[in-house]
Structure formats: C-alpha cells, structure tokens
C-alpha cells in the first residue's frame, strides 16, 4: 500500500501540492488525470522520493520513503518520469539492463538477462536492442524507458505520461501491457494520462488533480462526467456510454 | 553486450595498454648516455611521477565528468589545481618559509589535501546547486574561479618575502619537466587508495550517467555517492598538482579521447583506456619531445594547445545541440 499523508509542496509562494492525502492499495491500475500544471508529476516524484515535500509523509508498505534504504525502495517502487533524456550514449539493451540494478547491483545473472530480454520484447523493441538511444524515434525511445521501468519488476510501477509520442497501435498495446501487469497478484500500476478515454478504458480507479488538490477519486464511471470536463478541463462536451465504458466527446 | 562490441572494447584496451608500456620502456631507454645505473634511477623517479600523474588526472577527470553529467568540465578547467597552488602559496605566506620548511612535507601535503576536499566541496555545492545546473553558467564561473585563484596566487607571490618565495618555488612550480620527487610515494599511495574506494562503486557510477533522479529511483544514495567521489577527486587533483603543477586541458583531452574510442558507457571499460591514454600522452609525449625532437619544455604547451582545441570543439558542438 502506498500511503500519502497530507503532503504539501511549495515553490516560492506558489503551492503546487496542497495537503493531498491518498491511499493506493496493492493491485490494479490507477490513472491520474488533470490539466497541465495540476501537480501530477510533482505528486509522482514525491511518491518516488525524487522531490522533497514541505509537509506530510509518504510510505510504501509502511516504509517512509525519505528514510528507508534506497535499494529496499527501488525493489518495491519504480518510476518513469515525464522527460526522457540521457546524456550518455547507451543502447536500448544497456538502458533496460539498468532496470535490474536494484536486484543485482551491476552484476547481471542469467535471470537478469532474461528479464531484460522479456521487457524489451514487451515493448516490441527486440529488433532494436543494440541500437543507440539517439538512433531511435521519439516513440521508440519512450518505449525503451518504459521497458527499463518494467525490468525493475517493482511491486508499484509509476509512469508519468508513458503514452507520449506513441502511435495508436503502440499506445493500445502499452495500455494492455499495463492492464496485464495490474492484474498480476500484488502488482500495482499508477499512470499519469492525458487521454480521458484511455484512462476510462483501462484504469480501475481514476484520481483527478487540479491546482495541487485532489478533486476526484473513484472508478471511471463515477469520475468521468460532464462536470469533470467543464469544471476541471474547461471544455464543453459529452460523455456517453458505449458497452458500459465512458467515452468522452469534446464539442468543437 | 553483443560480442563484436565486447571484442572492440577488448581490442582498444589492449592496444592502449601496449602503447603505454612501450612509451614507458622508450622513456627509460631511449638516448641513454653514460652510466645506465644513474640514468635509470633518475628516469625511474620521473617515470613514476608521470605515471602517477597520468593515473590521477585520468581517473579524477572521468569521475568528475560523471558526477557533473557533462564532458566539458574537468577539475582543471574548473580551477581546482589553481586552488591547490593558491593554498600552498597562502600557507607559505602565512606561516613563513622557516616554519613551512621545518614541517614534514608529507604532513603539510595531508593538511593541504584535507583543505582541498573542504574547499572544492564548497565550490561544487556553489556551482552545481539545484538540479542539473545551468551548464554555460557553470563553465563560465569555473573559468572565472580558475582565473581568480591564479591571480590571487601570483598576487601573493609578488608581495611575499623573497626567502618565502624561494621555498614556495621548490614546492609549487613543478612541471612535467621538473617533478617534485619528495611526494611521489604519498601521491601514488593516495591514487591507489582512491582506486580501492572507487572500484566497488563503479557500477553505481555507471547508473549515475542516467542522471541523479533515475539513479535515485534505482536505489542509489546519490548524495552520499557524489560526496565520496567528489572528495576523491579533490585528493587526486592535489596529488597530481603537487607532483607536476597545473595541467589545464590534459584531463579533458584524454577523457574525451577515451569516450570516443570505447564503444561503451561503463566505467570499467572507459577508465582503463583513459588512464592508458594519459600515460601514452604524458610519458610518450615527454619522451618524443625531449629525446627525439629535442624540445625540452614543450609538452605542456602542446597538450594545452590540442586540449584547448578539443575543449572549444566540444563546447561548440554542445552549444549547437
Ligand atoms: N522546479 C520548479 N520550480 C517552480 N515551479 C515548479 C517546478 N516544478 C514544477 N513547478 C510548477 O508546479 C506546478 C505543477 O507541476 P507538475 O509538473 O506537477 O504539473 P503536471 O500536472 O505534471 O503538468 P503536465 O500535465 O503539464 O505534465 C506547475 O504549475 C509548475 O509550473
Ligand atoms: Mg507532468
């Protein structure tokens, strides 16, 4: 269980996370949605100890993220951030292999090699495993970073906009992959998404962020509605049900 | 790793090692006149100093560049060696020649190393505060700091007592040609100790090339790792500077050549080649210029010229991206 207890974060005078409390139990797929600047990425990076809070605390399975040993946390929680740039010249294989570091401390076993190969095939990059990252397209690079996070094989996997740059085909297969992960016993996937239809189709639970606060939380059927569109995203539109799934259609 | 890449790495490492050994052999034997025993002993001391320096600079430069996540800045470009000279100068100025002369040079050196670790840590925190930092700004302030340290040293040297100056001259004006032999043993030991500390951390350093955040996400205590490695860099810079003085672009040159030649980002692959290249450049270069071409003092000029061109080249290339 990830427990977030009244966390706040300020940059100068502006509060970007305002006393957010949240519990994410093990299992399933959780989507986080909200307008640009709502604080989604900040929330994710506080959860994964990459950003310090000004108040409140976060614990993973009872471990305080600011105090627990890094290695211990890295085996429980993995995170893929929104911006994916690496200065060093690495191949896809090199990059994904780093995901195994919390388990092998840089001494890969046969099992590690297999996990890396599996992660690469999950994102469909087998043919490019030996390519350097700067020789990939934007979407391919994005998939390589997702594969690295998969290889880490943590109980809680957080992804910040993993569908960036992906075509429909790869977006769908990635969401199916996340869905399968979330269905495995004990595995939890938390994804920041912009596409409400994707969130509605794949998430068990959707959390809505706005101006640093959590303004919605629940299954897609309860969260995705016209009020969400008008009050949070400031667009007019319709939400219709197709085969029991919420579909958003925004007015032109 | 695909087998052809592993083979390429092995081949590069072997060639560079071979060249380094050949340079050392040539350095010892080319143009010996008169008593072999005397010449070998004399050259042996210089060789030991040059190899120690090459080792310390290559290691410290690569480590520093990993920590700061760029390939332009080196401890020398940032003025660390100038800081060390300033430290020595200030010490002689305040204590006076007689006091400094009476102290064990090793003790003095140890004290200087400690102060270096503290001061450079401070400088580092000042310049790299905040995530990633602003690279052009850091380059500029690094260069400015270097210039500041150098002018402060020469200012102190102008106003100091002539007797003090003579003592300082013996200690602070070493160069590739005139190595200071008293501290070779200490410097070599420090370099070995630094290696012993770095070795178990090599794979963690590999992860650091992904950036601080990703390394943290993978379970590395980046604050502690950076502090440790940074202290080592300060010690290595002190060791090399005390032997041969400042070496502005030398580290930059060999580190970037190594990145270019080794098709891998692993420190275990890059470091040996960087060190080998440093030995080839320093020992081989010194041998060629001194014994074959007969230009005694030119090596540091040649290295700084080539290194300076490389520096500009990388700077422009990074700027354009
Ligand atoms: N380092 C920083 N300094 C100052 N303000 C920051 C910093 N990082 C983020 N912010 C501000 O905090 C707010 C939340 O940012 P955050 O990145 O969490 O938004 P987000 O919900 O992920 O948005 P997006 O959908 O665009 O990714 C924004 O208003 C942003 O301008
Ligand atoms: Mg974001």
Coordinates of C-alpha atoms and ligand atoms in Angstrom, one line a residue:
Chain A
X1 CA 0.0 0.0 0.0
X2 CA 1.2 3.5 -0.8
X3 CA 0.1 5.9 1.8
X4 CA 0.2 9.6 1.2
X5 CA -0.5 11.7 4.3
X6 CA -1.2 15.4 3.9
X7 CA 1.7 16.2 1.6
X8 CA 2.3 19.8 0.5
X9 CA 4.9 21.3 -1.8
X10 CA 5.6 24.9 -2.5
X11 CA 7.9 26.6 -5.0
X12 CA 8.4 30.1 -3.6
X13 CA 5.0 31.5 -2.9
X14 CA 3.0 29.1 -5.1
X15 CA 1.6 25.9 -3.6
X16 CA 1.8 23.1 -6.2
X17 CA 0.6 20.3 -4.0
X18 CA -1.8 21.3 -1.3
X19 CA -2.4 18.9 1.6
X20 CA -3.0 15.8 -0.6
X21 CA -3.9 12.5 1.2
X22 CA -4.3 9.4 -0.7
X23 CA -4.0 5.6 -0.2
X24 CA -3.2 3.3 -3.1
X25 CA -3.7 -0.4 -2.1
X26 CA -1.9 -3.2 -3.9
X27 CA -3.3 -4.4 -7.1
X28 CA -4.9 -2.8 -10.2
X29 CA -4.3 0.1 -12.4
X30 CA -4.7 3.7 -11.1
X31 CA -4.9 6.6 -13.6
X32 CA -4.1 10.2 -12.6
X33 CA -5.6 12.9 -14.8
X34 CA -5.7 16.7 -14.6
X35 CA -4.8 19.8 -16.6
X36 CA -1.3 20.9 -17.3
X37 CA 0.4 22.2 -14.2
X38 CA -2.1 20.5 -11.9
X39 CA 0.7 18.8 -9.9
X40 CA 0.5 15.3 -11.3
X41 CA 4.2 14.9 -12.0
X42 CA 5.1 16.6 -8.7
X43 CA 2.9 14.1 -6.9
X44 CA 4.5 11.2 -8.6
X45 CA 8.0 12.4 -7.9
X46 CA 7.2 13.0 -4.3
X47 CA 5.8 9.5 -4.1
X48 CA 9.1 8.2 -5.5
X49 CA 11.2 10.3 -3.2
X50 CA 12.7 12.3 -6.1
X51 CA 11.2 15.5 -4.8
X52 CA 11.1 16.5 -1.1
X53 CA 7.9 17.6 0.5
X54 CA 7.4 20.7 2.6
X55 CA 4.9 18.8 4.8
X56 CA 3.4 15.4 5.2
X57 CA 4.8 12.0 4.5
X58 CA 4.7 9.1 2.1
X59 CA 5.2 5.5 2.9
X60 CA 5.4 2.4 0.8
X61 CA 4.3 -0.8 2.5
X62 CA 5.0 1.0 5.8
X63 CA 8.4 2.3 4.8
X64 CA 8.9 6.0 5.0
X65 CA 10.3 7.0 1.5
X66 CA 12.6 9.6 2.9
X67 CA 14.2 7.3 5.5
X68 CA 14.1 3.7 4.1
X69 CA 17.2 2.4 2.3
X70 CA 17.2 3.3 -1.3
X71 CA 17.8 -0.2 -2.5
X72 CA 14.9 -1.5 -0.5
X73 CA 12.6 1.1 -2.0
X74 CA 13.9 0.5 -5.5
X75 CA 12.8 -3.1 -5.4
X76 CA 9.3 -2.1 -4.3
X77 CA 8.7 1.0 -6.4
X78 CA 9.8 2.0 -9.9
X79 CA 9.1 5.3 -11.6
X80 CA 9.4 6.6 -15.2
X81 CA 9.4 10.3 -15.3
X82 CA 7.9 12.6 -17.9
X83 CA 11.0 13.8 -19.6
X84 CA 13.3 11.1 -21.0
X85 CA 16.7 12.3 -22.0
X86 CA 20.0 10.7 -21.3
X87 CA 23.3 12.4 -22.0
X88 CA 25.4 9.2 -22.2
X89 CA 25.4 7.1 -25.4
X90 CA 23.6 4.0 -24.4
X91 CA 22.0 1.2 -26.4
X92 CA 18.4 0.0 -25.6
X93 CA 19.9 -3.1 -24.1
X94 CA 22.2 -1.0 -21.8
X95 CA 19.4 1.2 -20.7
X96 CA 16.9 -1.6 -19.9
X97 CA 19.6 -3.5 -18.1
X98 CA 19.9 -0.6 -15.6
X99 CA 16.4 -1.6 -14.5
X100 CA 17.9 -4.7 -12.9
X101 CA 20.4 -2.7 -10.8
X102 CA 18.4 -2.8 -7.6
X103 CA 18.4 -6.6 -7.8
X104 CA 21.9 -7.3 -9.0
X105 CA 24.0 -4.2 -8.1
X106 CA 25.6 -4.3 -11.5
X107 CA 26.4 -8.0 -11.7
X108 CA 23.8 -9.4 -14.1
X109 CA 22.9 -13.1 -13.7
X110 CA 21.3 -15.2 -16.3
X111 CA 17.9 -14.4 -14.9
X112 CA 18.6 -10.7 -15.2
X113 CA 19.5 -11.1 -18.8
X114 CA 16.2 -13.0 -19.5
X115 CA 14.2 -10.3 -17.7
X116 CA 15.8 -7.6 -19.8
X117 CA 15.0 -9.5 -22.9
X118 CA 11.4 -10.0 -21.8
X119 CA 11.0 -6.3 -21.0
X120 CA 12.4 -5.4 -24.4
X121 CA 10.0 -7.7 -26.2
X122 CA 7.1 -6.4 -24.2
X123 CA 7.5 -3.0 -25.7
X124 CA 8.3 -4.5 -29.1
X125 CA 11.9 -3.3 -29.5
X126 CA 13.6 -6.7 -30.0
X127 CA 14.9 -5.7 -33.4
X128 CA 16.5 -2.5 -32.0
X129 CA 18.0 -3.8 -28.8
X130 CA 21.5 -2.9 -29.9
X131 CA 20.7 0.5 -31.3
X132 CA 21.8 3.6 -29.5
X133 CA 19.1 5.7 -27.9
X134 CA 19.9 8.6 -30.1
X135 CA 19.3 6.5 -33.2
X136 CA 15.6 5.8 -32.2
X137 CA 12.5 7.7 -32.9
X138 CA 10.8 9.6 -30.1
X139 CA 8.2 6.9 -29.6
X140 CA 10.7 4.1 -29.7
X141 CA 12.8 5.9 -27.1
X142 CA 9.8 6.3 -24.9
X143 CA 9.2 2.6 -25.1
X144 CA 12.8 1.8 -24.2
X145 CA 12.3 3.8 -21.0
X146 CA 9.1 2.0 -20.2
X147 CA 11.0 -1.3 -20.7
X148 CA 13.6 -0.2 -18.2
X149 CA 10.9 0.5 -15.7
X150 CA 9.3 -2.9 -16.4
X151 CA 12.7 -4.6 -16.0
X152 CA 12.9 -3.2 -12.5
X153 CA 10.0 -5.5 -11.7
X154 CA 8.8 -3.5 -8.7
X155 CA 5.5 -4.0 -6.9
X156 CA 4.4 -0.5 -7.6
X157 CA 5.3 0.9 -11.0
X158 CA 4.6 4.6 -11.6
X159 CA 4.6 6.0 -15.1
X160 CA 4.3 9.7 -16.0
X161 CA 2.7 10.1 -19.4
X162 CA 4.0 6.8 -20.8
X163 CA 2.0 7.2 -24.0
X164 CA 3.8 10.4 -25.0
X165 CA 4.9 10.1 -28.7
X166 CA 3.2 6.7 -29.2
X167 CA 1.0 5.9 -32.2
X168 CA -2.4 4.3 -31.6
X169 CA -1.1 0.8 -32.1
X170 CA 1.7 1.2 -29.5
X171 CA -0.4 3.2 -27.1
X172 CA -3.0 0.4 -27.1
X173 CA -0.5 -2.4 -26.7
X174 CA 1.2 -0.5 -23.9
X175 CA -2.1 0.1 -22.1
X176 CA -2.9 -3.6 -22.5
X177 CA 0.5 -4.4 -21.0
X178 CA -0.1 -2.2 -18.0
X179 CA -3.5 -3.8 -17.6
X180 CA -2.0 -7.2 -17.6
X181 CA 0.6 -6.0 -15.0
X182 CA -2.0 -4.6 -12.8
X183 CA -3.9 -7.9 -12.9
X184 CA -0.9 -9.8 -11.6
X185 CA -1.2 -10.6 -7.9
X186 CA 0.5 -7.9 -5.8
X187 CA 1.4 -5.6 -8.7
X188 CA 0.1 -2.1 -8.9
X189 CA 0.4 0.3 -11.8
X190 CA 0.0 4.1 -11.4
X191 CA -0.2 6.1 -14.7
X192 CA -0.5 9.8 -15.4
X193 CA -2.6 10.1 -18.5
X194 CA -4.0 12.9 -20.6
X195 CA -6.4 10.9 -22.7
X196 CA -9.6 10.5 -20.6
X197 CA -10.9 7.8 -22.9
X198 CA -7.7 5.7 -22.4
X199 CA -8.0 6.3 -18.6
X200 CA -11.7 5.3 -18.7
X201 CA -10.9 2.2 -20.7
X202 CA -8.0 0.8 -18.7
X203 CA -8.0 2.1 -15.2
X204 CA -9.8 0.6 -12.2
X205 CA -9.6 3.9 -10.4
X206 CA -9.1 7.5 -11.6
X207 CA -7.7 10.3 -9.5
X208 CA -8.3 13.8 -10.7
X209 CA -5.8 16.6 -9.8
X210 CA -6.5 20.3 -10.2
X211 CA -4.4 23.2 -8.9
X212 CA -2.4 20.9 -6.5
X213 CA -5.5 19.4 -5.0
X214 CA -7.2 16.1 -5.5
X215 CA -10.7 16.9 -6.8
X216 CA -11.9 13.5 -7.8
X217 CA -11.3 9.9 -7.0
X218 CA -13.2 6.7 -7.9
X219 CA -13.9 4.2 -10.7
X220 CA -14.2 5.8 -14.2
X221 CA -18.0 5.6 -14.2
X222 CA -18.1 7.9 -11.2
X223 CA -15.4 10.3 -12.2
X224 CA -15.6 10.8 -15.9
X225 CA -18.6 13.0 -16.5
X226 CA -19.6 16.4 -18.0
X227 CA -18.8 18.2 -14.8
X228 CA -15.2 16.9 -14.9
X229 CA -14.9 18.2 -18.5
X230 CA -16.4 21.7 -17.7
X231 CA -15.0 22.3 -14.2
X232 CA -11.6 20.7 -14.4
X233 CA -10.7 20.8 -18.0
X234 CA -12.8 23.8 -19.0
X235 CA -14.1 22.3 -22.2
X236 CA -17.7 21.6 -23.2
X237 CA -18.5 18.1 -24.3
X238 CA -20.5 14.9 -23.8
X239 CA -19.8 11.7 -22.0
X240 CA -21.5 8.8 -23.5
X241 CA -21.7 5.1 -22.6
X242 CA -20.5 2.6 -25.1
X243 CA -20.7 -1.0 -24.0
X244 CA -20.6 0.2 -20.4
X245 CA -17.5 2.2 -20.9
X246 CA -17.3 6.0 -20.6
X247 CA -16.4 7.8 -23.8
X248 CA -15.7 11.5 -24.0
X249 CA -16.6 13.6 -27.0
X250 CA -15.5 17.1 -26.8
X251 CA -17.5 19.9 -28.5
X252 CA -15.8 21.6 -31.4
Chain B
X1 CA 26.5 -6.8 -24.9
X2 CA 26.9 -8.1 -28.5
X3 CA 30.1 -10.0 -29.0
X4 CA 31.5 -7.6 -31.6
X5 CA 31.2 -4.7 -29.2
X6 CA 32.9 -6.6 -26.4
X7 CA 35.7 -7.5 -28.8
X8 CA 36.1 -3.9 -29.9
X9 CA 36.4 -2.8 -26.3
X10 CA 39.0 -5.5 -25.6
X11 CA 41.0 -4.5 -28.7
X12 CA 41.1 -0.9 -27.8
X13 CA 42.1 -1.6 -24.2
X14 CA 44.9 -3.9 -25.4
X15 CA 46.3 -1.5 -27.9
X16 CA 46.3 1.4 -25.5
X17 CA 47.9 -0.8 -22.7
X18 CA 50.6 -1.9 -25.2
X19 CA 51.3 1.7 -26.2
X20 CA 51.5 2.7 -22.6
X21 CA 54.0 0.0 -21.8
X22 CA 56.0 0.9 -24.9
X23 CA 56.1 4.5 -24.0
X24 CA 57.4 3.7 -20.6
X25 CA 60.1 1.4 -22.0
X26 CA 61.1 4.1 -24.5
X27 CA 61.1 6.7 -21.8
X28 CA 63.5 4.7 -19.8
X29 CA 65.9 3.6 -22.5
X30 CA 66.0 6.0 -25.5
X31 CA 69.1 8.1 -25.7
X32 CA 70.8 6.9 -22.6
X33 CA 74.4 8.1 -22.4
X34 CA 76.9 7.4 -19.7
X35 CA 76.1 5.4 -16.6
X36 CA 73.0 3.2 -17.1
X37 CA 72.5 2.8 -13.3
X38 CA 72.4 6.5 -12.7
X39 CA 70.2 7.3 -15.7
X40 CA 67.7 4.5 -15.0
X41 CA 67.4 5.6 -11.3
X42 CA 66.9 9.2 -12.4
X43 CA 64.4 8.4 -15.1
X44 CA 62.7 5.9 -13.0
X45 CA 61.7 8.5 -10.5
X46 CA 60.4 10.8 -13.2
X47 CA 58.5 7.9 -14.8
X48 CA 56.9 7.1 -11.5
X49 CA 55.8 10.7 -11.1
X50 CA 54.5 11.0 -14.6
X51 CA 52.6 7.7 -14.4
X52 CA 51.1 8.7 -11.1
X53 CA 50.0 12.0 -12.5
X54 CA 48.6 10.4 -15.6
X55 CA 46.6 8.0 -13.5
X56 CA 45.3 10.6 -11.1
X57 CA 44.3 13.0 -13.7
X58 CA 42.5 10.5 -16.0
X59 CA 40.7 8.9 -13.0
X60 CA 39.7 12.3 -11.5
X61 CA 38.6 13.7 -14.8
X62 CA 36.3 10.8 -15.7
X63 CA 34.8 10.7 -12.2
X64 CA 34.3 14.4 -12.2
X65 CA 32.5 14.3 -15.5
X66 CA 30.3 11.5 -14.4
X67 CA 29.3 13.4 -11.3
X68 CA 28.6 16.7 -13.1
X69 CA 27.0 14.9 -16.1
X70 CA 29.0 16.7 -18.8
X71 CA 32.1 16.3 -20.9
X72 CA 33.4 19.8 -21.0
X73 CA 34.2 20.5 -17.4
X74 CA 37.2 19.0 -15.7
X75 CA 38.7 19.7 -12.3
X76 CA 41.5 21.6 -14.0
X77 CA 39.1 23.6 -16.2
X78 CA 37.2 24.5 -13.0
X79 CA 40.4 25.7 -11.4
X80 CA 40.9 23.0 -8.8
X81 CA 44.6 22.8 -9.4
X82 CA 44.8 26.5 -9.3
X83 CA 43.1 26.4 -5.9
X84 CA 45.7 23.9 -4.7
X85 CA 48.5 26.2 -5.8
X86 CA 46.8 29.1 -4.1
X87 CA 46.5 27.0 -0.9
X88 CA 50.2 26.3 -1.0
X89 CA 51.0 29.9 -1.6
X90 CA 48.8 31.1 1.2
X91 CA 50.3 28.6 3.5
X92 CA 53.9 29.8 2.9
X93 CA 52.8 33.4 3.1
X94 CA 51.1 33.0 6.5
X95 CA 53.4 30.5 8.1
X96 CA 56.6 31.8 6.6
X97 CA 59.4 29.9 4.9
X98 CA 61.2 28.7 8.0
X99 CA 58.0 27.2 9.6
X100 CA 56.9 25.5 6.4
X101 CA 60.4 24.2 5.8
X102 CA 60.6 22.7 9.2
X103 CA 57.4 20.7 8.8
X104 CA 57.3 17.3 7.2
X105 CA 56.2 17.8 3.6
X106 CA 54.0 14.8 3.8
X107 CA 52.2 16.2 6.8
X108 CA 51.8 19.5 5.0
X109 CA 50.5 17.8 2.0
X110 CA 48.0 15.8 4.0
X111 CA 46.7 19.1 5.5
X112 CA 46.5 20.7 2.1
X113 CA 44.5 17.7 0.8
X114 CA 42.0 18.0 3.6
X115 CA 41.5 21.7 3.0
X116 CA 41.2 20.9 -0.7
X117 CA 38.4 18.4 0.0
X118 CA 36.6 21.0 2.0
X119 CA 37.0 23.9 -0.3
X120 CA 36.3 22.1 -3.5
X121 CA 33.2 20.6 -1.9
X122 CA 32.1 24.1 -1.2
X123 CA 32.8 25.3 -4.7
X124 CA 31.0 22.3 -6.1
X125 CA 27.9 23.0 -4.0
X126 CA 28.0 26.6 -5.0
X127 CA 28.2 25.9 -8.7
X128 CA 26.0 22.8 -9.0
X129 CA 23.3 23.8 -6.7
X130 CA 19.9 22.8 -8.0
X131 CA 19.1 20.0 -10.4
X132 CA 21.3 19.7 -13.4
X133 CA 22.5 23.3 -13.1
X134 CA 23.0 25.8 -15.9
X135 CA 25.9 24.4 -17.8
X136 CA 27.1 27.5 -19.7
X137 CA 26.9 29.5 -16.4
X138 CA 28.9 26.8 -14.6
X139 CA 31.6 26.7 -17.3
X140 CA 31.9 30.4 -17.2
X141 CA 32.1 30.6 -13.4
X142 CA 34.5 27.7 -13.3
X143 CA 36.8 29.5 -15.7
X144 CA 36.4 32.7 -13.7
X145 CA 37.2 30.9 -10.4
X146 CA 40.3 29.4 -12.0
X147 CA 41.5 32.8 -13.2
X148 CA 40.7 34.3 -9.7
X149 CA 42.7 31.6 -8.0
X150 CA 45.7 32.0 -10.3
X151 CA 45.7 35.8 -10.0
X152 CA 45.4 35.6 -6.2
X153 CA 48.4 33.2 -6.1
X154 CA 50.5 35.4 -8.3
X155 CA 49.5 38.4 -6.2
X156 CA 50.6 36.7 -3.0
X157 CA 53.8 35.6 -4.7
X158 CA 54.6 39.3 -5.7
X159 CA 54.2 40.6 -2.2
X160 CA 55.7 37.7 -0.3
X161 CA 59.1 37.7 1.3
X162 CA 61.8 36.6 -1.2
X163 CA 63.0 33.8 1.1
X164 CA 59.5 32.5 1.3
X165 CA 59.2 32.7 -2.4
X166 CA 62.2 30.5 -2.9
X167 CA 60.7 27.8 -0.6
X168 CA 57.4 28.1 -2.5
X169 CA 59.2 27.9 -5.8
X170 CA 60.6 24.5 -4.8
X171 CA 57.1 23.2 -4.0
X172 CA 54.6 24.9 -6.2
X173 CA 56.3 25.3 -9.5
X174 CA 56.7 21.7 -10.5
X175 CA 56.0 20.8 -14.1
X176 CA 56.2 17.8 -16.5
X177 CA 59.9 18.5 -16.8
X178 CA 60.7 19.3 -13.2
X179 CA 58.8 16.9 -11.0
X180 CA 58.9 17.2 -7.3
X181 CA 60.2 13.9 -6.0
X182 CA 59.5 14.1 -2.3
X183 CA 55.9 13.2 -2.6
X184 CA 55.8 10.6 -5.3
X185 CA 55.3 7.8 -2.8
X186 CA 52.5 9.6 -1.0
X187 CA 50.8 10.6 -4.2
X188 CA 51.0 7.1 -5.6
X189 CA 49.6 5.6 -2.4
X190 CA 46.7 8.1 -2.5
X191 CA 45.9 7.2 -6.0
X192 CA 45.8 3.5 -5.1
X193 CA 43.7 4.2 -2.0
X194 CA 41.3 6.2 -4.2
X195 CA 41.1 3.3 -6.6
X196 CA 40.3 0.9 -3.8
X197 CA 37.4 3.2 -2.8
X198 CA 36.2 3.7 -6.4
X199 CA 36.3 0.1 -7.6
X200 CA 33.3 -1.2 -5.6
X201 CA 31.4 1.8 -6.7
X202 CA 32.0 1.5 -10.4
X203 CA 28.6 0.0 -11.3
X204 CA 26.8 2.6 -9.2
X205 CA 28.7 5.3 -11.1
X206 CA 27.5 3.7 -14.3
X207 CA 24.0 4.2 -13.2
X208 CA 24.7 7.8 -12.4
X209 CA 25.1 8.6 -16.1
X210 CA 21.3 8.2 -16.3
X211 CA 21.1 11.3 -14.1
X212 CA 20.5 11.9 -10.5
X213 CA 16.8 11.1 -10.4
X214 CA 16.9 7.9 -12.3
X215 CA 19.9 6.7 -10.2
X216 CA 17.9 7.5 -7.0
X217 CA 15.0 5.6 -8.4
X218 CA 17.3 2.7 -8.9
X219 CA 18.2 2.7 -5.3
X220 CA 21.5 4.7 -5.2
X221 CA 22.1 7.1 -2.5
X222 CA 23.3 9.8 -4.9
X223 CA 24.1 12.4 -2.3
X224 CA 26.5 10.1 -0.4
X225 CA 28.0 8.7 -3.6
X226 CA 28.7 12.2 -5.0
X227 CA 30.2 13.4 -1.7
X228 CA 32.5 10.4 -1.6
X229 CA 33.6 10.6 -5.2
X230 CA 34.0 14.3 -5.0
X231 CA 36.3 14.1 -2.1
X232 CA 38.4 11.5 -4.0
X233 CA 38.6 13.9 -7.0
X234 CA 39.9 16.6 -4.7
X235 CA 42.5 14.3 -3.3
X236 CA 43.6 13.1 -6.8
X237 CA 43.9 16.6 -8.1
X238 CA 46.0 17.6 -5.1
X239 CA 48.2 14.6 -5.7
X240 CA 48.8 15.3 -9.3
X241 CA 49.2 19.1 -8.8
X242 CA 51.8 18.6 -6.1
X243 CA 53.9 16.5 -8.5
X244 CA 53.7 18.4 -11.7
X245 CA 51.6 21.6 -11.1
X246 CA 48.5 22.6 -13.0
X247 CA 47.5 20.8 -16.2
X248 CA 44.8 22.8 -17.7
X249 CA 43.5 20.7 -20.7
X250 CA 45.2 17.4 -20.2
X251 CA 42.4 15.6 -18.4
X252 CA 39.8 16.9 -20.9
X253 CA 41.9 15.6 -23.8
X254 CA 42.4 12.0 -22.5
X255 CA 38.9 11.6 -21.1
X256 CA 37.2 12.7 -24.3
X257 CA 39.6 10.5 -26.4
X258 CA 38.6 7.6 -24.3
X259 CA 34.9 8.2 -24.6
X260 CA 35.4 8.4 -28.4
X261 CA 37.4 5.2 -28.6
X262 CA 35.5 2.9 -26.2
X263 CA 32.1 1.9 -27.5
X264 CA 30.7 1.6 -24.0
X265 CA 29.5 3.8 -21.2
X266 CA 30.6 1.5 -18.5
X267 CA 33.3 2.9 -16.2
X268 CA 35.0 -0.4 -16.0
X269 CA 35.6 -0.1 -19.8
X270 CA 36.3 3.6 -20.1
X271 CA 38.6 4.2 -17.1
X272 CA 41.4 1.8 -18.1
X273 CA 41.6 3.3 -21.6
X274 CA 41.5 6.8 -20.2
X275 CA 44.4 6.0 -17.9
X276 CA 46.3 4.2 -20.6
X277 CA 45.9 7.2 -23.0
X278 CA 47.0 9.5 -20.2
X279 CA 50.2 7.5 -19.8
X280 CA 50.8 7.4 -23.5
X281 CA 50.3 11.1 -23.9
X282 CA 52.4 12.2 -20.9
X283 CA 55.2 9.6 -20.9
X284 CA 55.3 9.0 -24.7
X285 CA 54.8 12.7 -25.4
X286 CA 57.6 13.7 -23.0
X287 CA 59.9 11.1 -24.4
X288 CA 59.3 12.2 -28.0
X289 CA 59.6 15.9 -27.5
X290 CA 62.5 15.7 -25.1
X291 CA 64.7 12.9 -26.6
X292 CA 63.7 12.7 -30.2
X293 CA 62.8 16.3 -31.2
X294 CA 64.9 18.0 -28.5
X295 CA 62.2 20.4 -27.3
X296 CA 62.6 20.1 -23.6
X297 CA 59.7 22.2 -22.2
X298 CA 57.2 22.0 -24.9
X299 CA 54.9 19.1 -23.8
X300 CA 52.6 21.1 -21.6
X301 CA 52.2 23.7 -24.4
X302 CA 51.4 21.0 -27.0
X303 CA 48.9 19.3 -24.6
X304 CA 47.2 22.5 -23.7
X305 CA 47.0 23.5 -27.4
X306 CA 45.5 20.3 -28.5
X307 CA 43.4 20.0 -25.4
X308 CA 42.2 23.6 -25.9
X309 CA 41.1 22.9 -29.4
X310 CA 39.2 19.8 -28.2
X311 CA 37.6 21.9 -25.5
X312 CA 36.4 24.5 -28.0
X313 CA 35.2 21.8 -30.3
X314 CA 33.1 20.1 -27.7
X315 CA 31.8 23.4 -26.4
X316 CA 30.6 24.5 -29.8
X317 CA 29.1 21.1 -30.5
X318 CA 27.2 21.0 -27.2
X319 CA 26.2 24.6 -27.8
X320 CA 24.6 23.9 -31.1
X321 CA 22.5 20.9 -29.8
Ligands
LIG1 N1 11.1 23.3 -10.2 C1 10.0 24.0 -10.2 N2 10.0 25.3 -9.8 C2 8.9 26.0 -9.8 N3 7.7 25.6 -10.1 C3 7.6 24.3 -10.5 C4 8.7 23.5 -10.5 N4 8.3 22.3 -11.0 C5 7.0 22.4 -11.2 N5 6.6 23.6 -10.9 C6 5.2 24.1 -11.0 O1 4.4 23.2 -10.3 C7 3.1 23.0 -10.9 C8 2.9 21.5 -11.1 O2 3.8 21.0 -12.0 P1 3.7 19.5 -12.5 O3 4.9 19.2 -13.3 O4 3.5 18.6 -11.3 O5 2.4 19.5 -13.4 P2 1.7 18.4 -14.2 O6 0.3 18.2 -13.6 O7 2.6 17.2 -14.2 O8 1.5 19.0 -15.6 P3 1.7 18.4 -17.1 O9 0.4 17.8 -17.4 O10 2.0 19.6 -17.9 O11 2.8 17.4 -17.1 C9 3.2 23.8 -12.2 O12 2.5 25.0 -12.1 C10 4.7 24.1 -12.4 O13 4.8 25.3 -13.1
LIG2 MG1 3.6 16.3 -15.7

